[in-house]
mmCIF file of C-alpha atoms in Angstrom:
data_model
loop_
_atom_site.group_PDB
_atom_site.id
_atom_site.type_symbol
_atom_site.label_atom_id
_atom_site.label_comp_id
_atom_site.label_asym_id
_atom_site.label_seq_id
_atom_site.Cartn_x
_atom_site.Cartn_y
_atom_site.Cartn_z
ATOM 1 C CA MET A 1068 -2.039 16.750 17.172
ATOM 2 C CA LYS A 1069 -6.374 16.713 15.780
ATOM 3 C CA GLN A 1070 -7.861 15.066 13.403
ATOM 4 C CA TYR A 1071 -11.022 16.030 11.739
ATOM 5 C CA ILE A 1072 -12.157 14.163 8.742
ATOM 6 C CA PHE A 1073 -15.218 14.034 6.463
ATOM 7 C CA ASN A 1074 -16.947 13.455 3.823
ATOM 8 C CA PHE A 1075 -18.428 16.718 0.503
ATOM 9 C CA GLN A 1076 -19.909 16.447 -2.690
ATOM 10 C CA SER A 1077 -18.565 19.181 -4.229
ATOM 11 C CA LEU A 1078 -15.681 21.396 -4.716
ATOM 12 C CA ASN A 1079 -17.838 24.874 -2.794
ATOM 13 C CA ASP A 1080 -18.750 21.790 -0.256
ATOM 14 C CA TYR A 1081 -14.539 20.903 0.365
ATOM 15 C CA LYS A 1082 -14.200 24.941 0.713
ATOM 16 C CA VAL A 1083 -16.704 25.750 3.194
ATOM 17 C CA GLU A 1084 -15.686 23.012 5.533
ATOM 18 C CA ILE A 1085 -11.983 24.142 5.272
ATOM 19 C CA ASP A 1086 -13.335 27.665 5.971
ATOM 20 C CA CYS A 1087 -15.071 26.231 8.907
ATOM 21 C CA ILE A 1088 -11.173 24.737 11.186
ATOM 22 C CA LYS A 1089 -9.037 26.768 8.616
ATOM 23 C CA LYS A 1090 -8.141 29.617 11.538
ATOM 24 C CA GLU A 1091 -7.719 26.654 14.222
ATOM 25 C CA ILE A 1092 -5.243 24.298 12.531
ATOM 26 C CA ASN A 1093 -2.965 27.423 11.385
ATOM 27 C CA ARG A 1094 -2.699 28.366 15.052
ATOM 28 C CA HIS A 1095 -1.888 25.059 16.442
ATOM 29 C CA SER A 1096 0.508 23.250 13.876
ATOM 30 C CA LYS A 1097 3.359 22.440 12.553
ATOM 31 C CA SER A 1098 3.008 20.371 9.763
ATOM 32 C CA VAL A 1099 -0.659 19.482 8.108
ATOM 33 C CA LEU A 1100 -0.634 16.405 6.204
ATOM 34 C CA VAL A 1101 -4.590 16.169 4.271
ATOM 35 C CA GLN A 1102 -5.407 13.000 3.031
ATOM 36 C CA ILE A 1103 -7.996 12.671 0.408
ATOM 37 C CA TYR A 1104 -10.006 9.802 -1.297
ATOM 38 C CA CYS A 1105 -12.368 10.742 -4.485
ATOM 39 C CA VAL A 1106 -15.600 8.962 -5.638
ATOM 40 C CA GLY A 1107 -16.059 10.474 -9.504
ATOM 41 C CA LEU A 1108 -13.661 14.002 -9.125
ATOM 42 C CA ASP A 1109 -11.498 13.812 -11.430
ATOM 43 C CA LYS A 1110 -8.082 15.045 -12.397
ATOM 44 C CA GLU A 1111 -8.598 18.500 -12.596
ATOM 45 C CA ASP A 1112 -11.515 19.193 -9.625
ATOM 46 C CA ALA A 1113 -8.404 16.709 -7.573
ATOM 47 C CA LEU A 1114 -5.642 20.136 -8.251
ATOM 48 C CA SER A 1115 -8.394 22.413 -7.412
ATOM 49 C CA ILE A 1116 -9.313 20.945 -3.818
ATOM 50 C CA ALA A 1117 -5.004 20.492 -3.632
ATOM 51 C CA ARG A 1118 -4.766 24.128 -4.865
ATOM 52 C CA ILE A 1119 -7.797 25.488 -1.933
ATOM 53 C CA THR A 1120 -6.082 23.502 1.065
ATOM 54 C CA ARG A 1121 -3.262 24.869 0.373
ATOM 55 C CA GLU A 1122 -4.174 28.635 0.104
ATOM 56 C CA SER A 1123 -6.089 27.713 3.042
ATOM 57 C CA LEU A 1124 -3.935 25.879 5.660
ATOM 58 C CA CYS A 1125 -0.068 26.599 6.153
ATOM 59 C CA ASN A 1126 2.534 24.118 6.205
ATOM 60 C CA CYS A 1127 0.367 21.344 4.563
ATOM 61 C CA PHE A 1128 1.077 18.103 2.496
ATOM 62 C CA VAL A 1129 -2.170 17.262 0.535
ATOM 63 C CA VAL A 1130 -2.043 13.510 -1.294
ATOM 64 C CA CYS A 1131 -5.135 12.625 -3.174
ATOM 65 C CA SER A 1132 -6.490 9.824 -4.161
ATOM 66 C CA SER A 1133 -8.999 7.871 -7.157
ATOM 67 C CA SER A 1134 -10.853 5.403 -4.834
ATOM 68 C CA CYS A 1135 -14.390 3.124 -5.953
ATOM 69 C CA ASP A 1136 -15.770 3.267 -2.646
ATOM 70 C CA VAL A 1137 -15.404 5.994 0.429
ATOM 71 C CA ILE A 1138 -16.074 4.880 4.216
ATOM 72 C CA VAL A 1139 -18.633 7.348 5.462
ATOM 73 C CA ASP A 1140 -19.124 6.856 9.119
ATOM 74 C CA GLY A 1141 -19.549 3.298 9.041
ATOM 75 C CA THR A 1142 -21.344 2.688 5.904
ATOM 76 C CA ILE A 1143 -19.198 1.960 2.118
ATOM 77 C CA LYS A 1144 -20.545 4.167 -0.265
ATOM 78 C CA ASP A 1145 -20.286 4.802 -3.859
ATOM 79 C CA VAL A 1146 -20.420 7.934 -3.974
ATOM 80 C CA GLY A 1147 -18.807 11.731 -2.409
ATOM 81 C CA SER A 1148 -15.356 11.721 -0.927
ATOM 82 C CA VAL A 1149 -14.085 11.717 2.187
ATOM 83 C CA ALA A 1150 -11.235 14.042 3.877
ATOM 84 C CA SER A 1151 -9.058 13.337 6.722
ATOM 85 C CA ILE A 1152 -6.883 16.464 7.715
ATOM 86 C CA THR A 1153 -4.083 15.717 10.452
ATOM 87 C CA ARG A 1154 -3.000 18.171 12.464
ATOM 88 C CA PHE A 1155 0.832 17.494 13.846
ATOM 89 C CA ASP A 1156 1.703 20.392 16.815
ATOM 90 C CA ASN A 1157 5.415 19.440 17.205
ATOM 91 C CA SER A 1158 5.996 16.838 14.338
ATOM 92 C CA LYS A 1159 7.594 17.431 10.933
ATOM 93 C CA ILE A 1160 6.115 15.749 7.380
ATOM 94 C CA ASP A 1161 8.308 14.692 4.229
ATOM 95 C CA THR A 1162 6.343 13.909 0.765
ATOM 96 C CA HIS A 1163 8.334 11.731 -1.458
ATOM 97 C CA TYR A 1164 6.927 11.510 -4.781
ATOM 98 C CA THR A 1165 8.387 9.529 -7.997
ATOM 99 C CA GLU A 1166 6.496 8.831 -11.521
ATOM 100 C CA LEU A 1167 6.628 5.031 -12.290
ATOM 101 C CA ILE A 1168 7.981 3.730 -15.956
ATOM 102 C CA PRO A 1169 7.087 -0.093 -16.883
ATOM 103 C CA GLY A 1170 9.304 -1.677 -16.449
ATOM 104 C CA HIS A 1171 11.461 0.262 -14.705
ATOM 105 C CA GLU A 1172 9.738 -0.710 -11.044
ATOM 106 C CA ILE A 1173 12.689 -2.629 -9.764
ATOM 107 C CA LYS A 1174 14.767 0.096 -9.809
ATOM 108 C CA GLU A 1175 12.371 3.258 -8.976
ATOM 109 C CA GLY A 1176 11.778 1.025 -6.165
ATOM 110 C CA ASP A 1177 15.686 0.630 -5.076
ATOM 111 C CA LYS A 1178 16.250 4.395 -6.112
ATOM 112 C CA PHE A 1179 12.809 5.333 -3.975
ATOM 113 C CA GLY A 1180 14.081 3.451 -0.816
ATOM 114 C CA ARG A 1181 17.490 4.655 -0.421
ATOM 115 C CA THR A 1182 15.974 8.227 -0.869
ATOM 116 C CA ILE A 1183 13.517 8.055 2.223
ATOM 117 C CA THR A 1184 15.735 5.943 3.947
ATOM 118 C CA SER A 1185 18.856 8.188 3.941
ATOM 119 C CA ASN A 1186 17.999 9.843 7.443
ATOM 120 C CA LYS A 1187 16.136 7.336 8.848
ATOM 121 C CA ASP A 1188 16.541 7.440 12.498
ATOM 122 C CA LYS A 1189 14.318 10.568 12.660
ATOM 123 C CA ILE A 1190 11.641 8.090 10.411
ATOM 124 C CA LYS A 1191 8.835 7.260 13.331
ATOM 125 C CA CYS A 1192 6.369 6.284 10.826
ATOM 126 C CA ILE A 1193 6.339 5.799 6.276
ATOM 127 C CA LEU A 1194 2.443 6.077 4.736
ATOM 128 C CA PHE A 1195 2.811 4.655 1.529
ATOM 129 C CA PHE A 1196 0.650 5.230 -1.566
ATOM 130 C CA ILE A 1197 0.671 3.599 -5.122
ATOM 131 C CA THR A 1198 -1.199 2.746 -8.642
ATOM 132 C CA PRO A 1199 -1.323 -0.704 -9.081
ATOM 133 C CA GLY A 1200 -3.479 -0.537 -12.184
ATOM 134 C CA GLN A 1201 -0.350 0.668 -14.334
ATOM 135 C CA VAL A 1202 3.242 -0.544 -13.104
ATOM 136 C CA GLN A 1203 3.984 -3.697 -11.649
ATOM 137 C CA SER A 1204 3.817 -2.572 -7.884
ATOM 138 C CA TYR A 1205 5.012 -5.165 -6.124
ATOM 139 C CA LYS A 1206 8.392 -5.204 -7.761
ATOM 140 C CA PHE A 1207 8.397 -1.749 -6.676
ATOM 141 C CA ILE A 1208 6.939 -1.988 -2.940
ATOM 142 C CA GLN A 1209 9.274 -4.932 -2.323
ATOM 143 C CA ALA A 1210 12.689 -3.265 -3.606
ATOM 144 C CA MET A 1211 11.510 -0.724 -1.574
ATOM 145 C CA GLY A 1212 11.014 -2.093 1.144
ATOM 146 C CA ASN A 1213 14.053 -3.584 1.330
ATOM 147 C CA HIS A 1214 15.423 -0.451 3.028
ATOM 148 C CA LEU A 1215 12.854 0.043 5.414
ATOM 149 C CA LYS A 1216 12.736 -3.326 7.494
ATOM 150 C CA ASP A 1217 13.610 -1.194 10.341
ATOM 151 C CA ILE A 1218 10.447 1.241 9.878
ATOM 152 C CA LYS A 1219 7.375 1.122 10.550
ATOM 153 C CA PHE A 1220 5.351 1.777 7.900
ATOM 154 C CA VAL A 1221 1.805 1.327 5.864
ATOM 155 C CA GLY A 1222 -0.435 2.551 2.801
ATOM 156 C CA ALA A 1223 -2.653 1.302 -0.180
ATOM 157 C CA GLY A 1224 -3.266 1.194 -3.289
ATOM 158 C CA THR A 1225 -5.559 3.701 -5.665
ATOM 159 C CA ASP A 1226 -8.524 1.811 -7.406
ATOM 160 C CA ASP A 1227 -7.274 0.049 -10.971
ATOM 161 C CA SER A 1228 -9.448 1.422 -13.073
ATOM 162 C CA SER A 1229 -8.261 4.299 -16.675
ATOM 163 C CA SER A 1230 -9.374 6.638 -14.264
ATOM 164 C CA SER A 1231 -7.203 5.751 -11.936
ATOM 165 C CA PHE A 1232 -4.268 8.492 -10.074
ATOM 166 C CA LEU A 1233 -2.747 10.010 -7.140
ATOM 167 C CA LEU A 1234 -1.401 13.264 -6.485
ATOM 168 C CA CYS A 1235 0.936 14.808 -4.134
ATOM 169 C CA ASN A 1236 0.474 18.744 -3.268
ATOM 170 C CA ASP A 1237 0.777 20.187 -7.170
ATOM 171 C CA LYS A 1238 2.275 16.883 -8.862
ATOM 172 C CA ILE A 1239 -0.563 14.289 -10.519
ATOM 173 C CA SER A 1240 0.223 11.007 -12.131
ATOM 174 C CA LYS A 1241 -2.463 7.913 -12.961
ATOM 175 C CA SER A 1242 1.337 6.350 -12.553
ATOM 176 C CA ALA A 1243 3.026 7.396 -9.170
ATOM 177 C CA SER A 1244 3.814 6.567 -6.060
ATOM 178 C CA VAL A 1245 3.885 8.774 -2.987
ATOM 179 C CA ALA A 1246 5.497 8.607 1.161
ATOM 180 C CA ILE A 1247 4.724 10.450 3.436
ATOM 181 C CA ILE A 1248 7.185 10.063 5.507
ATOM 182 C CA LEU A 1249 5.943 11.121 9.610
ATOM 183 C CA LYS A 1250 9.274 12.534 12.449
ATOM 184 C CA GLY A 1251 8.965 13.926 15.611
ATOM 185 C CA ASP A 1252 11.006 13.518 18.894
ATOM 186 C CA ARG A 1253 7.592 13.599 20.199
ATOM 187 C CA LEU A 1254 6.030 11.037 17.803
ATOM 188 C CA LYS A 1255 5.022 8.235 18.519
ATOM 189 C CA SER A 1256 3.800 5.396 16.810
ATOM 190 C CA GLU A 1257 1.823 1.887 16.743
ATOM 191 C CA LEU A 1258 1.314 -0.973 14.008
ATOM 192 C CA ASN A 1259 -1.545 -2.968 14.518
ATOM 193 C CA THR A 1260 -3.337 -5.110 11.822
ATOM 194 C CA ILE A 1261 -6.769 -6.413 12.668
ATOM 195 C CA LEU A 1262 -7.477 -8.553 9.755
ATOM 196 C CA GLY A 1263 -11.932 -8.836 10.469
ATOM 197 C CA TRP A 1264 -13.088 -11.493 8.579
ATOM 198 C CA LYS A 1265 -12.550 -15.117 10.695
ATOM 199 C CA PRO A 1266 -11.959 -18.365 9.485
ATOM 200 C CA ILE A 1267 -14.567 -21.645 9.024
ATOM 201 C CA GLY A 1268 -15.082 -25.086 8.016
ATOM 202 C CA ARG A 1269 -11.508 -26.633 8.397
ATOM 203 C CA SER A 1270 -7.856 -25.429 6.550
ATOM 204 C CA LEU A 1271 -6.776 -26.059 2.717
ATOM 205 C CA SER A 1272 -3.921 -26.621 0.433
ATOM 206 C CA ILE A 1273 -2.854 -24.662 -2.283
ATOM 207 C CA THR A 1274 -2.370 -27.427 -5.184
ATOM 208 C CA SER A 1275 -2.048 -25.648 -8.476
ATOM 209 C CA ALA A 1276 -0.764 -22.273 -8.810
ATOM 210 C CA LYS A 1277 1.565 -20.151 -10.912
ATOM 211 C CA ASN A 1278 2.982 -16.266 -9.542
ATOM 212 C CA ASN A 1279 -0.833 -14.783 -8.437
ATOM 213 C CA ARG A 1280 -3.273 -17.352 -9.827
ATOM 214 C CA VAL A 1281 -4.178 -20.360 -7.742
ATOM 215 C CA TYR A 1282 -5.886 -23.110 -10.015
ATOM 216 C CA GLU A 1283 -6.101 -25.479 -7.175
ATOM 217 C CA ILE A 1284 -7.610 -26.361 -3.693
ATOM 218 C CA ASP A 1285 -7.183 -29.741 -2.524
ATOM 219 C CA ASN A 1286 -6.553 -31.010 -5.905
ATOM 220 C CA LYS A 1287 -9.439 -29.891 -7.138
ATOM 221 C CA PRO A 1288 -10.628 -26.914 -9.235
ATOM 222 C CA ALA A 1289 -10.467 -23.495 -6.759
ATOM 223 C CA GLU A 1290 -13.955 -22.707 -8.663
ATOM 224 C CA VAL A 1291 -15.017 -26.052 -6.633
ATOM 225 C CA LEU A 1292 -14.265 -24.224 -3.422
ATOM 226 C CA TYR A 1293 -16.800 -21.453 -3.711
ATOM 227 C CA GLU A 1294 -19.522 -23.242 -5.763
ATOM 228 C CA TYR A 1295 -19.258 -25.204 -2.371
ATOM 229 C CA TYR A 1296 -20.165 -21.952 0.150
ATOM 230 C CA ILE A 1297 -21.745 -19.395 -2.371
ATOM 231 C CA GLY A 1298 -23.182 -21.811 -5.208
ATOM 232 C CA SER A 1299 -23.085 -22.145 -8.566
ATOM 233 C CA ASP A 1300 -24.315 -19.291 -9.717
ATOM 234 C CA LYS A 1301 -21.796 -17.954 -12.846
ATOM 235 C CA GLU A 1302 -22.586 -14.118 -13.034
ATOM 236 C CA SER A 1303 -22.505 -13.853 -8.715
ATOM 237 C CA LEU A 1304 -19.914 -15.444 -8.302
ATOM 238 C CA ALA A 1305 -17.180 -13.373 -9.438
ATOM 239 C CA THR A 1306 -18.316 -11.280 -7.008
ATOM 240 C CA ASP A 1307 -19.777 -13.403 -4.242
ATOM 241 C CA SER A 1308 -16.417 -14.976 -4.248
ATOM 242 C CA GLN A 1309 -15.039 -11.307 -2.700
ATOM 243 C CA VAL A 1310 -16.621 -11.718 0.465
ATOM 244 C CA PHE A 1311 -15.084 -15.285 1.247
ATOM 245 C CA PRO A 1312 -10.973 -14.419 0.694
ATOM 246 C CA LEU A 1313 -8.535 -17.108 0.799
ATOM 247 C CA ILE A 1314 -6.776 -16.221 4.320
ATOM 248 C CA PHE A 1315 -2.850 -17.570 4.998
ATOM 249 C CA LYS A 1316 -0.274 -16.936 7.604
ATOM 250 C CA ARG A 1317 2.204 -15.231 6.128
ATOM 251 C CA GLY A 1318 5.603 -13.699 8.674
ATOM 252 C CA GLY A 1319 2.910 -14.356 11.605
ATOM 253 C CA ASN A 1320 0.014 -12.428 10.537
ATOM 254 C CA GLU A 1321 -3.011 -13.261 9.315
ATOM 255 C CA ILE A 1322 -2.962 -12.344 5.417
ATOM 256 C CA ALA A 1323 -7.015 -12.010 3.397
ATOM 257 C CA ARG A 1324 -7.017 -12.129 -0.218
ATOM 258 C CA VAL A 1325 -9.839 -11.701 -2.552
ATOM 259 C CA SER A 1326 -10.114 -14.009 -5.892
#
């Protein structure tokens, strides 16, 4: 297994990079996973990238998602795109794509999970993507997750904007999910969680909440807590508060939730 990572600004930049590595990849690979996270590229550009990739690399699977930012060399940038190409020399990849219909998230998630795990003994890991802006993605994930309890699966959602999209090979949609299934007798997977944030101050209690909205912390309006730490400037409060997420424990892991 080998990974190739590079950033690019245009379709031509991408093609140049692919042309430089395609011979090496095609000579060794049994399966190839291409992940692309882009800022500023539209659906037509994404489809062009997928076409270029599939014409250049054998046995490849392409997933492309819009993103509000990308990480390049350890820094966050709001322009450009990043490609991560993983060459599997002895392992196989399957992909499952589904269009999501608002109001049918539980039904579709259950169906999706059953389809994925029909041969689950051979599955080593599942990489999962979803477009959260158009549907209630948590319902889909919960229904799907009921079938994945003994399987490692990780993933992310696309950016939550009107122009967000998710692509899998030649299919693209504003409302979809994709599962990338990794298989192989010689493939080993290990799941580690690294939060990155450290709690500050004392432990607090959420004393008023409804659904996914917190109203009070320690019997005081939630914004009072944030004003205490980051000031009371209303214009910057919403942005600055994302730097100070609430941290709580779920299933033995620390979880950070931005406001």
